PDB file of C-alpha atoms in Angstrom:
ATOM      1  CA  MET C   1     -71.958  16.385 -22.629  1.00 45.00           C
ATOM      2  CA  LEU C   2     -74.384  14.254 -20.664  1.00 46.00           C
ATOM      3  CA  SER C   3     -74.061  11.443 -23.155  1.00 51.00           C
ATOM      4  CA  LEU C   4     -70.308  11.519 -22.710  1.00 46.00           C
ATOM      5  CA  ALA C   5     -70.744  11.378 -18.945  1.00 47.00           C
ATOM      6  CA  ALA C   6     -73.175   8.482 -19.295  1.00 47.00           C
ATOM      7  CA  ARG C   7     -70.808   6.614 -21.579  1.00 52.00           C
ATOM      8  CA  SER C   8     -67.614   7.424 -19.719  1.00 49.00           C
ATOM      9  CA  GLY C   9     -66.786   3.802 -19.090  1.00 52.00           C
ATOM     10  CA  ALA C  10     -64.443   3.764 -22.041  1.00 53.00           C
ATOM     11  CA  PHE C  11     -62.573   6.751 -20.608  1.00 50.00           C
ATOM     12  CA  SER C  12     -62.451   5.447 -17.084  1.00 52.00           C
ATOM     13  CA  PRO C  13     -58.761   4.341 -17.198  1.00 52.00           C
ATOM     14  CA  TYR C  14     -57.727   7.750 -18.468  1.00 48.00           C
ATOM     15  CA  LEU C  15     -59.830   9.626 -15.970  1.00 47.00           C
ATOM     16  CA  GLN C  16     -58.496   7.525 -13.129  1.00 49.00           C
ATOM     17  CA  ALA C  17     -55.025   8.763 -13.931  1.00 46.00           C
ATOM     18  CA  THR C  18     -56.194  12.324 -13.297  1.00 46.00           C
ATOM     19  CA  ASN C  19     -57.811  11.719  -9.922  1.00 46.00           C
ATOM     20  CA  PHE C  20     -56.465  13.414  -6.850  1.00 43.00           C
ATOM     21  CA  VAL C  21     -56.162  12.510  -3.184  1.00 43.00           C
ATOM     22  CA  VAL C  22     -57.710  14.558  -0.421  1.00 42.00           C
ATOM     23  CA  ALA C  23     -57.480  14.082   3.320  1.00 41.00           C
ATOM     24  CA  GLY C  24     -61.132  14.870   3.972  1.00 43.00           C
ATOM     25  CA  PRO C  25     -64.698  14.019   2.920  1.00 47.00           C
ATOM     26  CA  LEU C  26     -65.555  12.481  -0.402  1.00 48.00           C
ATOM     27  CA  LYS C  27     -65.515  14.970  -3.232  1.00 49.00           C
ATOM     28  CA  ALA C  28     -66.905  14.158  -6.639  1.00 49.00           C
ATOM     29  CA  LEU C  29     -65.144  15.180  -9.780  1.00 48.00           C
ATOM     30  CA  ALA C  30     -68.381  15.626 -11.770  1.00 49.00           C
ATOM     31  CA  PRO C  31     -71.940  16.576 -10.788  1.00 54.00           C
ATOM     32  CA  GLY C  32     -74.353  13.784 -10.262  1.00 51.00           C
ATOM     33  CA  VAL C  33     -76.731  12.805 -13.063  1.00 52.00           C
ATOM     34  CA  VAL C  34     -80.220  11.486 -12.422  1.00 52.00           C
ATOM     35  CA  MET C  35     -80.966   8.581 -14.670  1.00 55.00           C
ATOM     36  CA  LYS C  36     -83.964   6.279 -14.769  1.00 57.00           C
ATOM     37  CA  GLY C  37     -83.162   2.671 -14.714  1.00 53.00           C
ATOM     38  CA  GLU C  38     -83.620  -0.539 -12.862  1.00 54.00           C
ATOM     39  CA  GLN C  39     -84.459  -0.433  -9.203  1.00 57.00           C
ATOM     40  CA  MET C  40     -81.333  -0.761  -7.032  1.00 53.00           C
ATOM     41  CA  LEU C  41     -81.631  -2.707  -3.801  1.00 54.00           C
ATOM     42  CA  LEU C  42     -79.578  -1.358  -0.907  1.00 53.00           C
ATOM     43  CA  ASP C  43     -78.548  -3.366   2.076  1.00 56.00           C
ATOM     44  CA  THR C  44     -79.717  -1.181   4.952  1.00 56.00           C
ATOM     45  CA  LYS C  45     -77.882  -3.315   7.495  1.00 60.00           C
ATOM     46  CA  LYS C  46     -74.517  -2.595   5.899  1.00 58.00           C
ATOM     47  CA  PRO C  47     -73.213   0.839   6.974  1.00 58.00           C
ATOM     48  CA  PHE C  48     -72.645   3.374   4.260  1.00 56.00           C
ATOM     49  CA  LEU C  49     -69.094   4.343   3.436  1.00 59.00           C
ATOM     50  CA  CYS C  50     -69.048   7.987   4.425  1.00 62.00           C
ATOM     51  CA  ARG C  51     -67.174  10.361   6.669  1.00 59.00           C
ATOM     52  CA  GLU C  52     -69.395   9.612   9.627  1.00 58.00           C
ATOM     53  CA  SER C  53     -68.906   5.853   9.285  1.00 60.00           C
ATOM     54  CA  LEU C  54     -65.163   6.293   9.046  1.00 56.00           C
ATOM     55  CA  ASP C  55     -65.019   8.645  12.015  1.00 56.00           C
ATOM     56  CA  GLY C  56     -62.862   7.131  14.734  1.00 53.00           C
ATOM     57  CA  GLN C  57     -61.327   4.599  12.356  1.00 54.00           C
ATOM     58  CA  SER C  58     -59.250   7.012  10.326  1.00 51.00           C
ATOM     59  CA  PRO C  59     -55.791   8.277  11.342  1.00 50.00           C
ATOM     60  CA  LYS C  60     -55.397  11.759  12.787  1.00 48.00           C
ATOM     61  CA  THR C  61     -55.055  13.340   9.376  1.00 49.00           C
ATOM     62  CA  GLY C  62     -58.198  11.618   8.093  1.00 47.00           C
ATOM     63  CA  PRO C  63     -58.497   9.095   5.293  1.00 48.00           C
ATOM     64  CA  ALA C  64     -57.152   9.746   1.842  1.00 49.00           C
ATOM     65  CA  VAL C  65     -59.997   9.212  -0.615  1.00 50.00           C
ATOM     66  CA  SER C  66     -59.516   8.762  -4.354  1.00 51.00           C
ATOM     67  CA  VAL C  67     -62.546   9.302  -6.637  1.00 52.00           C
ATOM     68  CA  SER C  68     -63.000   8.870 -10.378  1.00 53.00           C
ATOM     69  CA  ILE C  69     -65.906   8.617 -12.833  1.00 57.00           C
ATOM     70  CA  ASN C  70     -67.417   5.181 -13.266  1.00 55.00           C
ATOM     71  CA  ALA C  71     -64.924   3.633 -10.836  1.00 51.00           C
ATOM     72  CA  ARG C  72     -65.042   2.557  -7.276  1.00 54.00           C
ATOM     73  CA  ALA C  73     -64.003   4.984  -4.609  1.00 54.00           C
ATOM     74  CA  GLY C  74     -60.681   3.968  -3.064  1.00 57.00           C
ATOM     75  CA  ILE C  75     -59.741   4.696   0.519  1.00 56.00           C
ATOM     76  CA  ARG C  76     -56.075   4.717   1.405  1.00 58.00           C
ATOM     77  CA  PHE C  77     -55.009   5.028   5.000  1.00 58.00           C
ATOM     78  CA  ALA C  78     -51.627   6.296   6.163  1.00 61.00           C
ATOM     79  CA  HIS C  79     -48.958   3.633   6.548  1.00 62.00           C
ATOM     80  CA  THR C  80     -49.243   3.373  10.317  1.00 66.00           C
ATOM     81  CA  ASP C  81     -48.952  -0.412  10.371  1.00 67.00           C
ATOM     82  CA  ILE C  82     -45.230  -0.535   9.445  1.00 71.00           C
ATOM     83  CA  LYS C  83     -43.218  -2.445  12.010  1.00 76.00           C
ATOM     84  CA  ILE C  84     -40.047  -0.744  13.109  1.00 77.00           C
ATOM     85  CA  PRO C  85     -37.094  -3.167  13.268  1.00 80.00           C
ATOM     86  CA  ASP C  86     -35.962  -4.110  16.731  1.00 80.00           C
ATOM     87  CA  PHE C  87     -32.235  -3.696  17.239  1.00 80.00           C
ATOM     88  CA  SER C  88     -32.213  -4.706  20.884  1.00 79.00           C
ATOM     89  CA  ASP C  89     -29.993  -7.696  20.171  1.00 80.00           C
ATOM     90  CA  TYR C  90     -27.306  -5.358  18.845  1.00 79.00           C
ATOM     91  CA  ARG C  91     -27.477  -2.799  21.631  1.00 79.00           C
ATOM     92  CA  ARG C  92     -25.551  -2.885  24.840  1.00 77.00           C
ATOM     93  CA  PRO C  93     -27.493  -4.052  27.897  1.00 78.00           C
ATOM     94  CA  GLU C  94     -26.709  -0.780  29.697  1.00 76.00           C
ATOM     95  CA  VAL C  95     -28.745   1.295  27.231  1.00 77.00           C
ATOM     96  CA  LEU C  96     -31.746  -0.999  26.683  1.00 79.00           C
ATOM     97  CA  ASP C  97     -33.828   0.724  29.323  1.00 78.00           C
ATOM     98  CA  PRO C  98     -35.236   3.957  27.785  1.00 75.00           C
ATOM     99  CA  LYS C  99     -35.917   5.415  31.240  1.00 77.00           C
ATOM    100  CA  LYS C 100     -32.347   4.978  32.373  1.00 77.00           C
ATOM    101  CA  SER C 101     -29.763   7.688  31.731  1.00 77.00           C
ATOM    102  CA  SER C 102     -26.931   6.666  29.423  1.00 73.00           C
ATOM    103  CA  GLN C 103     -24.498   8.772  31.429  1.00 77.00           C
ATOM    104  CA  GLU C 104     -24.457   6.156  34.175  1.00 75.00           C
ATOM    105  CA  SER C 105     -22.811   3.608  31.854  1.00 75.00           C
ATOM    106  CA  SER C 106     -20.744   6.011  29.754  1.00 77.00           C
ATOM    107  CA  GLU C 107     -17.470   5.214  31.522  1.00 80.00           C
ATOM    108  CA  SER C 108     -17.736   1.462  30.978  1.00 77.00           C
ATOM    109  CA  ARG C 109     -18.790   1.948  27.371  1.00 76.00           C
ATOM    110  CA  LYS C 110     -15.916   4.341  26.714  1.00 83.00           C
ATOM    111  CA  THR C 111     -13.466   1.903  28.292  1.00 83.00           C
ATOM    112  CA  PHE C 112     -14.677  -0.867  26.017  1.00 81.00           C
ATOM    113  CA  SER C 113     -14.433   1.404  22.967  1.00 85.00           C
ATOM    114  CA  TYR C 114     -10.885   2.467  23.882  1.00 89.00           C
ATOM    115  CA  LEU C 115      -9.772  -1.130  24.470  1.00 89.00           C
ATOM    116  CA  PHE C 116     -11.313  -2.305  21.207  1.00 89.00           C
ATOM    117  CA  THR C 117      -9.765   0.593  19.265  1.00 92.00           C
ATOM    118  CA  GLY C 118      -6.360   0.019  20.854  1.00 91.00           C
ATOM    119  CA  ALA C 119      -6.431  -3.715  20.154  1.00 93.00           C
ATOM    120  CA  THR C 120      -7.425  -3.041  16.547  1.00 93.00           C
ATOM    121  CA  ALA C 121      -4.586  -0.533  16.174  1.00 94.00           C
ATOM    122  CA  VAL C 122      -2.025  -2.991  17.581  1.00 93.00           C
ATOM    123  CA  VAL C 123      -3.181  -5.758  15.260  1.00 93.00           C
ATOM    124  CA  GLY C 124      -3.170  -3.371  12.295  1.00 93.00           C
ATOM    125  CA  VAL C 125       0.363  -2.135  13.034  1.00 93.00           C
ATOM    126  CA  TYR C 126       1.658  -5.690  13.468  1.00 93.00           C
ATOM    127  CA  THR C 127       0.015  -6.760  10.217  1.00 93.00           C
ATOM    128  CA  ALA C 128       1.467  -3.771   8.362  1.00 93.00           C
ATOM    129  CA  LYS C 129       4.924  -4.499   9.802  1.00 92.00           C
ATOM    130  CA  THR C 130       4.705  -8.130   8.701  1.00 91.00           C
ATOM    131  CA  VAL C 131       3.580  -7.195   5.192  1.00 91.00           C
ATOM    132  CA  VAL C 132       6.324  -4.579   4.788  1.00 90.00           C
ATOM    133  CA  THR C 133       8.969  -6.957   6.154  1.00 89.00           C
ATOM    134  CA  GLN C 134       7.917  -9.739   3.810  1.00 88.00           C
ATOM    135  CA  PHE C 135       7.831  -7.315   0.870  1.00 86.00           C
ATOM    136  CA  ILE C 136      11.330  -6.002   1.592  1.00 86.00           C
ATOM    137  CA  SER C 137      12.642  -9.519   2.185  1.00 80.00           C
ATOM    138  CA  SER C 138      11.317 -10.599  -1.198  1.00 79.00           C
ATOM    139  CA  MET C 139      13.559  -8.004  -2.853  1.00 79.00           C
ATOM    140  CA  SER C 140      16.705  -9.014  -0.974  1.00 75.00           C
ATOM    141  CA  ALA C 141      19.390 -11.211  -2.480  1.00 69.00           C
ATOM    142  CA  SER C 142      18.752 -14.941  -2.621  1.00 69.00           C
ATOM    143  CA  ALA C 143      20.895 -17.544  -0.876  1.00 68.00           C
ATOM    144  CA  ASP C 144      22.935 -18.373  -3.975  1.00 66.00           C
ATOM    145  CA  VAL C 145      23.669 -14.700  -4.570  1.00 67.00           C
ATOM    146  CA  LEU C 146      24.710 -14.215  -0.957  1.00 65.00           C
ATOM    147  CA  ALA C 147      26.984 -17.233  -1.257  1.00 63.00           C
ATOM    148  CA  LEU C 148      28.825 -15.479  -4.089  1.00 67.00           C
ATOM    149  CA  SER C 149      29.054 -12.202  -2.195  1.00 76.00           C
ATOM    150  CA  LYS C 150      32.148 -13.463  -0.412  1.00 83.00           C
ATOM    151  CA  ILE C 151      35.243 -15.115  -1.821  1.00 85.00           C
ATOM    152  CA  GLU C 152      38.020 -16.882   0.040  1.00 86.00           C
ATOM    153  CA  ILE C 153      41.501 -16.703  -1.461  1.00 86.00           C
ATOM    154  CA  LYS C 154      44.557 -18.741  -0.519  1.00 87.00           C
ATOM    155  CA  LEU C 155      47.442 -16.285  -0.448  1.00 86.00           C
ATOM    156  CA  GLY C 156      50.098 -19.019  -0.586  1.00 84.00           C
ATOM    157  CA  ASP C 157      49.293 -19.569  -4.262  1.00 84.00           C
ATOM    158  CA  ILE C 158      50.389 -16.029  -5.236  1.00 86.00           C
ATOM    159  CA  PRO C 159      54.179 -15.609  -5.611  1.00 88.00           C
ATOM    160  CA  GLU C 160      55.872 -12.434  -4.444  1.00 87.00           C
ATOM    161  CA  GLY C 161      55.849  -9.607  -6.990  1.00 85.00           C
ATOM    162  CA  LYS C 162      52.987 -11.133  -8.942  1.00 87.00           C
ATOM    163  CA  ASN C 163      49.301 -10.291  -9.312  1.00 88.00           C
ATOM    164  CA  MET C 164      46.400 -12.717  -9.665  1.00 88.00           C
ATOM    165  CA  THR C 165      42.909 -11.937 -10.901  1.00 88.00           C
ATOM    166  CA  PHE C 166      39.767 -13.444  -9.395  1.00 88.00           C
ATOM    167  CA  LYS C 167      36.071 -13.011 -10.197  1.00 87.00           C
ATOM    168  CA  TRP C 168      34.080 -11.441  -7.387  1.00 85.00           C
ATOM    169  CA  ARG C 169      30.455 -10.268  -7.765  1.00 83.00           C
ATOM    170  CA  GLY C 170      30.878 -10.249 -11.521  1.00 82.00           C
ATOM    171  CA  LYS C 171      33.925  -7.974 -11.376  1.00 87.00           C
ATOM    172  CA  PRO C 172      37.661  -8.676 -11.670  1.00 89.00           C
ATOM    173  CA  LEU C 173      39.487  -8.642  -8.350  1.00 89.00           C
ATOM    174  CA  PHE C 174      43.239  -7.921  -8.295  1.00 90.00           C
ATOM    175  CA  VAL C 175      45.284  -9.461  -5.476  1.00 91.00           C
ATOM    176  CA  ARG C 176      48.945  -8.346  -5.571  1.00 90.00           C
ATOM    177  CA  HIS C 177      51.757  -9.762  -3.499  1.00 90.00           C
ATOM    178  CA  ARG C 178      54.154  -6.826  -3.206  1.00 89.00           C
ATOM    179  CA  THR C 179      57.872  -6.977  -2.677  1.00 89.00           C
ATOM    180  CA  ASP C 180      59.664  -5.029   0.048  1.00 88.00           C
ATOM    181  CA  LYS C 181      60.947  -2.564  -2.546  1.00 89.00           C
ATOM    182  CA  GLU C 182      57.438  -1.867  -3.828  1.00 88.00           C
ATOM    183  CA  ILE C 183      56.228  -1.303  -0.278  1.00 88.00           C
ATOM    184  CA  GLU C 184      59.059   1.156   0.401  1.00 89.00           C
ATOM    185  CA  VAL C 185      58.430   3.077  -2.845  1.00 88.00           C
ATOM    186  CA  GLU C 186      54.673   3.388  -2.381  1.00 88.00           C
ATOM    187  CA  THR C 187      55.009   4.430   1.254  1.00 88.00           C
ATOM    188  CA  ALA C 188      57.390   7.271   0.357  1.00 88.00           C
ATOM    189  CA  VAL C 189      55.128   8.849  -2.293  1.00 88.00           C
ATOM    190  CA  ASN C 190      54.365  12.531  -1.713  1.00 88.00           C
ATOM    191  CA  LEU C 191      50.577  12.931  -1.419  1.00 88.00           C
ATOM    192  CA  ALA C 192      50.778  16.364  -3.051  1.00 88.00           C
ATOM    193  CA  GLU C 193      51.713  14.674  -6.313  1.00 87.00           C
ATOM    194  CA  LEU C 194      48.585  12.517  -6.364  1.00 89.00           C
ATOM    195  CA  ARG C 195      45.367  13.381  -8.188  1.00 89.00           C
ATOM    196  CA  ASP C 196      43.343  11.459  -5.599  1.00 89.00           C
ATOM    197  CA  PRO C 197      45.482  11.826  -2.441  1.00 90.00           C
ATOM    198  CA  GLU C 198      45.464   8.688  -0.311  1.00 89.00           C
ATOM    199  CA  HIS C 199      48.296   7.205   1.734  1.00 90.00           C
ATOM    200  CA  ASP C 200      49.366   3.641   1.069  1.00 87.00           C
ATOM    201  CA  LYS C 201      48.750   2.555   4.662  1.00 88.00           C
ATOM    202  CA  ASP C 202      45.115   3.673   4.335  1.00 88.00           C
ATOM    203  CA  ARG C 203      44.589   1.326   1.389  1.00 89.00           C
ATOM    204  CA  VAL C 204      46.020  -1.898   2.812  1.00 89.00           C
ATOM    205  CA  LEU C 205      45.624  -3.953   5.967  1.00 89.00           C
ATOM    206  CA  ASN C 206      48.821  -5.871   5.372  1.00 88.00           C
ATOM    207  CA  PRO C 207      51.556  -3.991   3.431  1.00 88.00           C
ATOM    208  CA  LYS C 208      52.483  -7.149   1.542  1.00 90.00           C
ATOM    209  CA  TRP C 209      49.020  -7.481  -0.005  1.00 90.00           C
ATOM    210  CA  VAL C 210      47.146  -4.998  -2.185  1.00 91.00           C
ATOM    211  CA  ILE C 211      43.549  -5.964  -2.969  1.00 90.00           C
ATOM    212  CA  VAL C 212      41.623  -3.730  -5.381  1.00 92.00           C
ATOM    213  CA  ILE C 213      38.719  -4.053  -7.821  1.00 90.00           C
ATOM    214  CA  GLY C 214      40.116  -4.251 -11.360  1.00 90.00           C
ATOM    215  CA  VAL C 215      37.811  -1.683 -12.936  1.00 90.00           C
ATOM    216  CA  CYS C 216      39.229   1.569 -14.282  1.00 91.00           C
ATOM    217  CA  THR C 217      37.597   4.604 -12.700  1.00 90.00           C
ATOM    218  CA  HIS C 218      37.456   6.379 -16.044  1.00 89.00           C
ATOM    219  CA  LEU C 219      35.031   4.359 -18.175  1.00 88.00           C
ATOM    220  CA  GLY C 220      34.992   0.956 -16.476  1.00 87.00           C
ATOM    221  CA  CYS C 221      37.675  -0.816 -18.515  1.00 88.00           C
ATOM    222  CA  VAL C 222      39.841  -3.579 -17.051  1.00 89.00           C
ATOM    223  CA  PRO C 223      43.484  -2.500 -16.525  1.00 90.00           C
ATOM    224  CA  ILE C 224      46.533  -4.719 -17.091  1.00 87.00           C
ATOM    225  CA  ALA C 225      48.502  -5.724 -13.987  1.00 87.00           C
ATOM    226  CA  ASN C 226      52.269  -5.240 -13.641  1.00 86.00           C
ATOM    227  CA  ALA C 227      52.273  -2.638 -16.406  1.00 85.00           C
ATOM    228  CA  GLY C 228      52.387   1.121 -16.867  1.00 84.00           C
ATOM    229  CA  ASP C 229      54.907   3.827 -16.031  1.00 87.00           C
ATOM    230  CA  TRP C 230      54.705   3.088 -12.304  1.00 86.00           C
ATOM    231  CA  GLY C 231      54.734  -0.688 -12.551  1.00 84.00           C
ATOM    232  CA  GLY C 232      51.289  -1.120 -11.064  1.00 88.00           C
ATOM    233  CA  TYR C 233      48.280  -1.217 -13.382  1.00 91.00           C
ATOM    234  CA  TYR C 234      47.740   0.204 -16.862  1.00 91.00           C
ATOM    235  CA  CYS C 235      44.466   0.730 -18.757  1.00 90.00           C
ATOM    236  CA  PRO C 236      45.278   0.525 -22.496  1.00 88.00           C
ATOM    237  CA  CYS C 237      41.863   1.877 -23.522  1.00 87.00           C
ATOM    238  CA  HIS C 238      42.554   5.511 -22.597  1.00 87.00           C
ATOM    239  CA  GLY C 239      46.028   5.425 -21.062  1.00 88.00           C
ATOM    240  CA  SER C 240      45.413   5.550 -17.318  1.00 91.00           C
ATOM    241  CA  HIS C 241      48.444   4.564 -15.189  1.00 92.00           C
ATOM    242  CA  TYR C 242      48.174   3.312 -11.581  1.00 92.00           C
ATOM    243  CA  ASP C 243      50.966   2.567  -9.136  1.00 90.00           C
ATOM    244  CA  ALA C 244      51.484  -0.611  -7.100  1.00 88.00           C
ATOM    245  CA  SER C 245      48.999   0.695  -4.518  1.00 88.00           C
ATOM    246  CA  GLY C 246      46.243   1.184  -7.124  1.00 89.00           C
ATOM    247  CA  ARG C 247      46.441   5.001  -7.042  1.00 91.00           C
ATOM    248  CA  ILE C 248      45.954   6.979 -10.251  1.00 91.00           C
ATOM    249  CA  ARG C 249      49.183   8.680 -11.375  1.00 89.00           C
ATOM    250  CA  LYS C 250      48.612   9.537 -15.041  1.00 89.00           C
ATOM    251  CA  GLY C 251      45.809   9.536 -17.578  1.00 89.00           C
ATOM    252  CA  PRO C 252      42.122  10.532 -17.610  1.00 90.00           C
ATOM    253  CA  ALA C 253      40.966   8.397 -14.665  1.00 90.00           C
ATOM    254  CA  PRO C 254      39.818  10.717 -11.845  1.00 90.00           C
ATOM    255  CA  LEU C 255      39.988   8.338  -8.868  1.00 91.00           C
ATOM    256  CA  ASN C 256      42.068   5.520  -7.438  1.00 91.00           C
ATOM    257  CA  LEU C 257      41.084   1.888  -7.910  1.00 90.00           C
ATOM    258  CA  GLU C 258      38.389   0.890  -5.431  1.00 90.00           C
ATOM    259  CA  VAL C 259      39.413  -1.132  -2.376  1.00 90.00           C
ATOM    260  CA  PRO C 260      36.735  -3.641  -1.300  1.00 90.00           C
ATOM    261  CA  PHE C 261      36.129  -4.790   2.247  1.00 89.00           C
ATOM    262  CA  TYR C 262      38.283  -7.750   3.203  1.00 88.00           C
ATOM    263  CA  GLU C 263      39.786  -9.416   6.250  1.00 89.00           C
ATOM    264  CA  PHE C 264      42.533 -11.904   7.092  1.00 88.00           C
ATOM    265  CA  PRO C 265      41.275 -14.845   9.183  1.00 87.00           C
ATOM    266  CA  ASP C 266      44.865 -16.135   9.187  1.00 86.00           C
ATOM    267  CA  ASP C 267      48.201 -15.326   7.563  1.00 82.00           C
ATOM    268  CA  ASP C 268      47.536 -17.512   4.541  1.00 86.00           C
ATOM    269  CA  THR C 269      43.886 -16.665   3.814  1.00 87.00           C
ATOM    270  CA  VAL C 270      41.898 -13.563   2.903  1.00 88.00           C
ATOM    271  CA  ILE C 271      38.119 -13.261   2.693  1.00 86.00           C
ATOM    272  CA  VAL C 272      36.796 -10.520   0.435  1.00 88.00           C
ATOM    273  CA  GLY C 273      33.230  -9.268   0.970  1.00 79.00           C
TER     274      GLY C 273
END
């Protein structure tokens, strides 16, 4: 056992891993061994490293001493030399003095916080409004599409009793110039006989002109003008008959032909859309 202690230099790295730290006087891990050898010269002027020599230099908890066989004793002090960062440049001048109560400047600091929060909220709302507006505008119709959303028709080119078809928003548009007899017949129709009751005067702005979208309300077919049992429009696909006002009178169609928005800027012109 003594020979192992005397030759423990080879095991020193392993024994150092098992040392422990104490906050007090030096404590050996193994009993001392008296060995005869060469005379060791000690420097009497240099103070010995002991508890008494460290007294007054150690922190309040005392030094932490690490001891191992055949290795130097290590002394580790507490980390009392760490410098705490100074955040004075980021603090408000009213609270730099530690002896001054923060309540004295609370009103001014709250006012600044409220103003800053309010300004941030206003900017955020304006930014959100701009983003939403731009996003919605990007989905709106382009200029060329808007240009096709309206169509101007010269009514003088349509003879009385005839119907002309125009293309409007990708759909057929029927413009019919009615005769006085057709106007009289359609005005006298009993609404109780209609599947989709609607008076003729509610479907026209000018009795002489009937403007409807030429799409059958059954399955979207295109009817034939000046045809059918009532002389208005006839859908040959499934046999739907409309009168000269575009109202369904016979067949599977459930509703009357749709009337788009239109206006007369003058007696010879109509603008649809």
